[in-house]
Amino acid sequence: MRNTLLLAAVALACSGCVSIDRYALRMTASMLERGRKAALEEPDYQLGRDAVASQLKLIETMLVTEPENLSLRRLAAEGFGGYAFLFVEDAEPQRAKGLYIRGRDHALAALSLKSVFIGLKDKNSEDFEKALKWAKKEDVPDLFWAGFGWGGMINLSKDDAGALADLPKVVLLMKRVYELNPAFNFGGADLFFGVYYGSRPAMFGGDPAKAKVHFDWAHKITRGQYLMTHVLNARWYAVGVQERELFKQLLTKVLDSPSGTLPEARLTDEAAKRKAAMYLEKIDDLF
């Protein structure tokens, strides 16, 4: 009897420890989520880069204990996708592909917390589209970052037929984002379609006129204050139609504009300035 009581006490104590650990984890996750705004408003490019990198590994470590934590999944999805785009892909495209995929997979894991989206990545195109019809506005962050990471990887894998075969699924994800919340992430769906139509040859669905419409809409959504819009417009529309002066005008505007007019875009604006300077240095290679 005494041994039974002792075992019960130990089990209760262990249960309490688990509960305390999970409580601490959830408090930390809540703190990270509240701190997201501060990270996005960071004015120092290098400090922002280092901070994001350290947080990503912490988030993944926490997800080992609580894989169904939606907040952590979303932070990981946005973090890996944003880190790859802002800090890695220009200098290390191969490494960026892996980071984009990690971001995509975290977003898909967040979606799969709803049974209708379980196994979404491996569905055929018809079933993929049917599943997306069940998506609600609350699912937009997961749809967007899944498409962003997936599309980012494909954009760096243009010689990989297997990767390119998945592009229609990315388009479906971004179309659903566009239907549910076109303003999400500074008009992110419009920016995706601006790049999509601007970067592809006409025989594969490219259309500079459509690219311009989407970049113009993204510009209107943020009233021209999101500097990355101008960078992407220059790189994918102006280069596509070989408008050298427009290219210079857009990128010069980025360099001359203050960062952080939209507070949560401060770090992205700093990255936009770096990309603008890099593209201007390559102008003779692009035109």
Short mmCIF file of C-alpha atoms in Angstrom, two decimals:
data_model
loop_
_atom_site.label_atom_id
_atom_site.label_comp_id
_atom_site.label_asym_id
_atom_site.label_seq_id
_atom_site.Cartn_x
_atom_site.Cartn_y
_atom_site.Cartn_z
CA MET A 1 0.00 0.00 0.00
CA ARG A 2 2.84 2.36 0.95
CA ASN A 3 4.63 1.60 -2.36
CA THR A 4 1.44 2.26 -4.30
CA LEU A 5 1.00 5.63 -2.61
CA LEU A 6 4.64 6.49 -3.30
CA LEU A 7 4.28 5.69 -7.00
CA ALA A 8 1.10 7.75 -7.17
CA ALA A 9 2.87 10.70 -5.56
CA VAL A 10 5.77 10.45 -8.01
CA ALA A 11 3.38 10.25 -10.96
CA LEU A 12 1.49 13.29 -9.71
CA ALA A 13 4.72 15.23 -9.25
CA CYS A 14 5.87 14.34 -12.77
CA SER A 15 2.50 15.35 -14.16
CA GLY A 16 2.85 18.66 -12.40
CA CYS A 17 6.32 19.15 -13.88
CA VAL A 18 4.98 18.50 -17.37
CA SER A 19 2.17 20.97 -16.79
CA ILE A 20 4.62 23.60 -15.55
CA ASP A 21 6.92 22.98 -18.55
CA ARG A 22 4.04 23.37 -20.97
CA TYR A 23 2.85 26.49 -19.21
CA ALA A 24 6.33 27.98 -19.43
CA LEU A 25 6.55 27.04 -23.11
CA ARG A 26 3.22 28.66 -23.87
CA MET A 27 4.21 31.80 -21.99
CA THR A 28 7.44 31.95 -24.02
CA ALA A 29 5.50 31.41 -27.25
CA SER A 30 3.16 34.24 -26.27
CA MET A 31 6.15 36.48 -25.54
CA LEU A 32 7.69 35.69 -28.94
CA GLU A 33 4.43 36.44 -30.66
CA ARG A 34 4.14 39.80 -28.89
CA GLY A 35 7.78 40.48 -29.72
CA ARG A 36 7.22 39.89 -33.44
CA LYS A 37 6.34 43.57 -33.91
CA ALA A 38 9.59 44.70 -32.30
CA ALA A 39 11.57 42.40 -34.60
CA LEU A 40 9.86 43.77 -37.70
CA GLU A 41 10.48 47.34 -36.56
CA GLU A 42 14.24 46.78 -36.03
CA PRO A 43 16.18 49.57 -37.85
CA ASP A 44 19.57 47.83 -37.81
CA TYR A 45 19.78 45.34 -40.67
CA GLN A 46 22.53 43.15 -39.18
CA LEU A 47 20.99 43.10 -35.70
CA GLY A 48 17.64 42.18 -37.23
CA ARG A 49 19.23 39.38 -39.21
CA ASP A 50 21.00 37.94 -36.17
CA ALA A 51 17.90 38.20 -33.98
CA VAL A 52 15.68 36.38 -36.47
CA ALA A 53 18.23 33.58 -36.91
CA SER A 54 18.52 32.93 -33.17
CA GLN A 55 14.75 32.99 -32.65
CA LEU A 56 14.10 30.49 -35.43
CA LYS A 57 16.08 27.73 -33.75
CA LEU A 58 14.42 28.49 -30.42
CA ILE A 59 10.98 28.24 -32.04
CA GLU A 60 11.79 24.90 -33.66
CA THR A 61 13.11 23.58 -30.34
CA MET A 62 9.85 24.56 -28.67
CA LEU A 63 7.84 22.89 -31.43
CA VAL A 64 9.46 19.55 -30.57
CA THR A 65 7.56 19.71 -27.28
CA GLU A 66 4.36 21.25 -28.62
CA PRO A 67 4.04 20.57 -32.39
CA GLU A 68 0.39 21.65 -32.49
CA ASN A 69 1.05 25.17 -31.23
CA LEU A 70 -0.42 27.37 -33.96
CA SER A 71 1.36 30.54 -32.86
CA LEU A 72 4.76 28.86 -32.98
CA ARG A 73 4.04 27.32 -36.38
CA ARG A 74 3.11 30.71 -37.77
CA LEU A 75 6.18 32.39 -36.32
CA ALA A 76 8.36 29.66 -37.84
CA ALA A 77 6.66 29.84 -41.25
CA GLU A 78 6.98 33.62 -41.49
CA GLY A 79 10.44 33.59 -39.95
CA PHE A 80 12.02 31.05 -42.30
CA GLY A 81 10.35 32.52 -45.39
CA GLY A 82 11.24 36.09 -44.49
CA TYR A 83 14.79 35.20 -43.44
CA ALA A 84 15.44 33.40 -46.73
CA PHE A 85 14.08 36.28 -48.81
CA LEU A 86 15.51 39.24 -46.91
CA PHE A 87 18.91 37.92 -45.89
CA VAL A 88 19.98 34.79 -47.75
CA GLU A 89 18.75 34.22 -51.31
CA ASP A 90 20.82 36.91 -53.05
CA ALA A 91 24.14 35.57 -51.73
CA GLU A 92 23.35 31.90 -51.03
CA PRO A 93 20.48 30.72 -53.24
CA GLN A 94 21.06 27.03 -52.55
CA ARG A 95 20.85 27.58 -48.81
CA ALA A 96 17.80 29.79 -49.27
CA LYS A 97 15.93 26.96 -51.00
CA GLY A 98 16.19 24.81 -47.89
CA LEU A 99 15.05 27.67 -45.66
CA TYR A 100 12.06 28.37 -47.91
CA ILE A 101 11.02 24.73 -47.70
CA ARG A 102 11.24 24.78 -43.91
CA GLY A 103 8.99 27.82 -43.85
CA ARG A 104 6.53 26.18 -46.24
CA ASP A 105 6.41 23.01 -44.16
CA HIS A 106 5.72 24.91 -40.95
CA ALA A 107 2.85 26.73 -42.67
CA LEU A 108 1.45 23.45 -44.01
CA ALA A 109 1.72 21.98 -40.51
CA ALA A 110 -0.30 24.93 -39.21
CA LEU A 111 -2.95 24.31 -41.88
CA SER A 112 -3.03 20.59 -41.06
CA LEU A 113 -4.31 21.39 -37.58
CA LYS A 114 -7.62 21.45 -39.46
CA SER A 115 -8.45 17.97 -40.72
CA VAL A 116 -9.51 19.16 -44.17
CA PHE A 117 -5.92 20.28 -44.87
CA ILE A 118 -4.10 17.14 -43.70
CA GLY A 119 -1.83 15.87 -46.49
CA LEU A 120 -2.50 19.00 -48.57
CA LYS A 121 0.95 19.09 -50.22
CA ASP A 122 0.56 15.63 -51.73
CA LYS A 123 -2.98 16.02 -53.07
CA ASN A 124 -3.52 16.16 -56.83
CA SER A 125 -4.40 19.57 -58.25
CA GLU A 126 -8.15 18.93 -58.27
CA ASP A 127 -8.29 17.77 -54.63
CA PHE A 128 -5.85 20.53 -53.64
CA GLU A 129 -8.19 23.17 -55.04
CA LYS A 130 -11.25 21.56 -53.44
CA ALA A 131 -9.55 21.58 -50.03
CA LEU A 132 -8.66 25.27 -50.35
CA LYS A 133 -12.33 26.15 -50.76
CA TRP A 134 -12.72 25.31 -47.07
CA ALA A 135 -10.14 27.92 -46.08
CA LYS A 136 -11.37 30.91 -44.08
CA LYS A 137 -9.93 34.35 -43.49
CA GLU A 138 -8.35 33.07 -40.26
CA ASP A 139 -6.25 30.68 -42.39
CA VAL A 140 -4.73 33.42 -44.55
CA PRO A 141 -1.35 33.60 -42.70
CA ASP A 142 -0.83 29.88 -43.19
CA LEU A 143 -1.95 29.92 -46.84
CA PHE A 144 0.28 32.90 -47.60
CA TRP A 145 3.47 31.66 -45.95
CA ALA A 146 3.00 28.19 -47.43
CA GLY A 147 2.77 29.78 -50.87
CA PHE A 148 5.59 32.23 -50.16
CA GLY A 149 8.04 29.54 -49.07
CA TRP A 150 7.03 27.13 -51.81
CA GLY A 151 7.16 29.83 -54.47
CA GLY A 152 10.50 31.13 -53.22
CA MET A 153 12.04 27.69 -53.53
CA ILE A 154 10.62 27.21 -57.04
CA ASN A 155 11.88 30.63 -58.14
CA LEU A 156 15.39 29.45 -57.25
CA SER A 157 14.89 26.04 -58.94
CA LYS A 158 14.03 26.95 -62.53
CA ASP A 159 16.12 24.08 -63.85
CA ASP A 160 14.25 21.55 -61.69
CA ALA A 161 11.24 20.11 -63.51
CA GLY A 162 9.96 18.47 -60.33
CA ALA A 163 9.91 21.77 -58.47
CA LEU A 164 8.29 23.61 -61.38
CA ALA A 165 5.53 20.99 -61.52
CA ASP A 166 4.32 22.22 -58.12
CA LEU A 167 3.92 25.84 -59.25
CA PRO A 168 0.17 25.48 -60.02
CA LYS A 169 -0.40 24.59 -56.35
CA VAL A 170 1.42 27.74 -55.26
CA VAL A 171 -0.77 29.77 -57.60
CA LEU A 172 -3.89 28.21 -56.05
CA LEU A 173 -2.68 29.08 -52.55
CA MET A 174 -2.07 32.70 -53.50
CA LYS A 175 -5.36 32.98 -55.35
CA ARG A 176 -7.13 31.90 -52.18
CA VAL A 177 -5.19 34.49 -50.17
CA TYR A 178 -6.22 37.08 -52.75
CA GLU A 179 -9.87 36.10 -52.40
CA LEU A 180 -9.86 36.13 -48.59
CA ASN A 181 -7.59 39.07 -47.72
CA PRO A 182 -5.75 40.82 -50.58
CA ALA A 183 -4.17 43.35 -48.21
CA PHE A 184 -2.39 40.70 -46.15
CA ASN A 185 1.35 41.27 -45.71
CA PHE A 186 1.44 44.56 -47.61
CA GLY A 187 -0.47 43.26 -50.61
CA GLY A 188 1.65 40.12 -50.65
CA ALA A 189 -0.60 38.19 -53.03
CA ASP A 190 -0.43 41.02 -55.58
CA LEU A 191 3.34 41.08 -55.25
CA PHE A 192 3.44 37.33 -55.83
CA PHE A 193 1.39 37.62 -59.01
CA GLY A 194 3.41 40.62 -60.16
CA VAL A 195 6.55 38.49 -59.95
CA TYR A 196 4.74 35.45 -61.37
CA TYR A 197 3.52 37.19 -64.52
CA GLY A 198 6.62 39.36 -64.88
CA SER A 199 9.21 36.59 -64.61
CA ARG A 200 7.74 34.00 -66.99
CA PRO A 201 8.01 33.86 -70.79
CA ALA A 202 4.71 34.43 -72.62
CA MET A 203 4.59 30.80 -73.77
CA PHE A 204 4.52 29.73 -70.09
CA GLY A 205 1.90 32.18 -68.94
CA GLY A 206 3.96 35.32 -68.54
CA ASP A 207 2.11 38.58 -69.11
CA PRO A 208 3.79 41.97 -68.44
CA ALA A 209 0.44 43.78 -68.55
CA LYS A 210 -0.94 41.57 -65.76
CA ALA A 211 2.30 41.98 -63.81
CA LYS A 212 1.90 45.77 -63.98
CA VAL A 213 -1.71 45.59 -62.76
CA HIS A 214 -0.70 43.55 -59.72
CA PHE A 215 2.27 45.76 -58.85
CA ASP A 216 0.02 48.82 -59.19
CA TRP A 217 -2.54 47.28 -56.81
CA ALA A 218 0.17 46.43 -54.27
CA HIS A 219 1.36 50.04 -54.57
CA LYS A 220 -2.16 51.32 -53.88
CA ILE A 221 -2.69 49.01 -50.90
CA THR A 222 0.35 50.50 -49.10
CA ARG A 223 0.12 53.96 -50.73
CA GLY A 224 3.61 53.43 -52.10
CA GLN A 225 5.12 53.25 -48.62
CA TYR A 226 6.27 49.62 -48.72
CA LEU A 227 9.68 49.89 -50.36
CA MET A 228 9.95 46.23 -51.36
CA THR A 229 7.06 46.79 -53.80
CA HIS A 230 9.27 49.13 -55.85
CA VAL A 231 12.20 46.71 -55.75
CA LEU A 232 10.13 43.80 -57.06
CA ASN A 233 8.43 46.02 -59.63
CA ALA A 234 11.83 47.12 -60.92
CA ARG A 235 13.36 43.66 -60.96
CA TRP A 236 10.48 41.74 -62.53
CA TYR A 237 8.36 44.23 -64.49
CA ALA A 238 10.81 46.92 -65.60
CA VAL A 239 13.45 44.35 -66.54
CA GLY A 240 10.85 42.17 -68.26
CA VAL A 241 9.72 44.99 -70.55
CA GLN A 242 13.27 46.41 -70.73
CA GLU A 243 12.38 49.85 -69.37
CA ARG A 244 15.76 50.94 -68.08
CA GLU A 245 14.68 54.39 -66.94
CA LEU A 246 11.73 53.00 -64.99
CA PHE A 247 14.10 50.53 -63.36
CA LYS A 248 16.42 53.33 -62.26
CA GLN A 249 13.53 55.52 -61.14
CA LEU A 250 11.97 52.84 -58.93
CA LEU A 251 15.23 51.79 -57.29
CA THR A 252 16.42 55.36 -56.77
CA LYS A 253 13.11 56.06 -55.03
CA VAL A 254 13.82 53.18 -52.66
CA LEU A 255 17.27 54.50 -51.81
CA ASP A 256 15.99 58.06 -51.31
CA SER A 257 12.94 57.13 -49.20
CA PRO A 258 13.00 56.86 -45.40
CA SER A 259 12.70 53.41 -43.87
CA GLY A 260 9.85 52.58 -41.52
CA THR A 261 7.08 54.83 -42.81
CA LEU A 262 5.06 51.69 -42.23
CA PRO A 263 6.49 50.72 -38.81
CA GLU A 264 6.18 46.95 -39.22
CA ALA A 265 8.06 47.20 -42.53
CA ARG A 266 11.16 48.88 -41.07
CA LEU A 267 13.45 45.84 -41.28
CA THR A 268 12.06 44.89 -44.71
CA ASP A 269 12.68 48.46 -45.90
CA GLU A 270 16.32 48.19 -44.84
CA ALA A 271 16.62 44.97 -46.84
CA ALA A 272 14.86 46.64 -49.78
CA LYS A 273 17.51 49.36 -49.83
CA ARG A 274 20.26 46.76 -49.99
CA LYS A 275 18.54 44.90 -52.81
CA ALA A 276 17.97 48.18 -54.68
CA ALA A 277 21.65 49.09 -54.49
CA MET A 278 22.64 45.60 -55.63
CA TYR A 279 20.31 45.68 -58.65
CA LEU A 280 21.49 49.13 -59.68
CA GLU A 281 25.05 47.81 -59.72
CA LYS A 282 23.89 45.07 -62.11
CA ILE A 283 21.94 47.37 -64.43
CA ASP A 284 24.18 46.76 -67.44
CA ASP A 285 23.74 43.01 -67.04
CA LEU A 286 19.95 43.33 -66.89
CA PHE A 287 19.50 45.69 -69.86
#
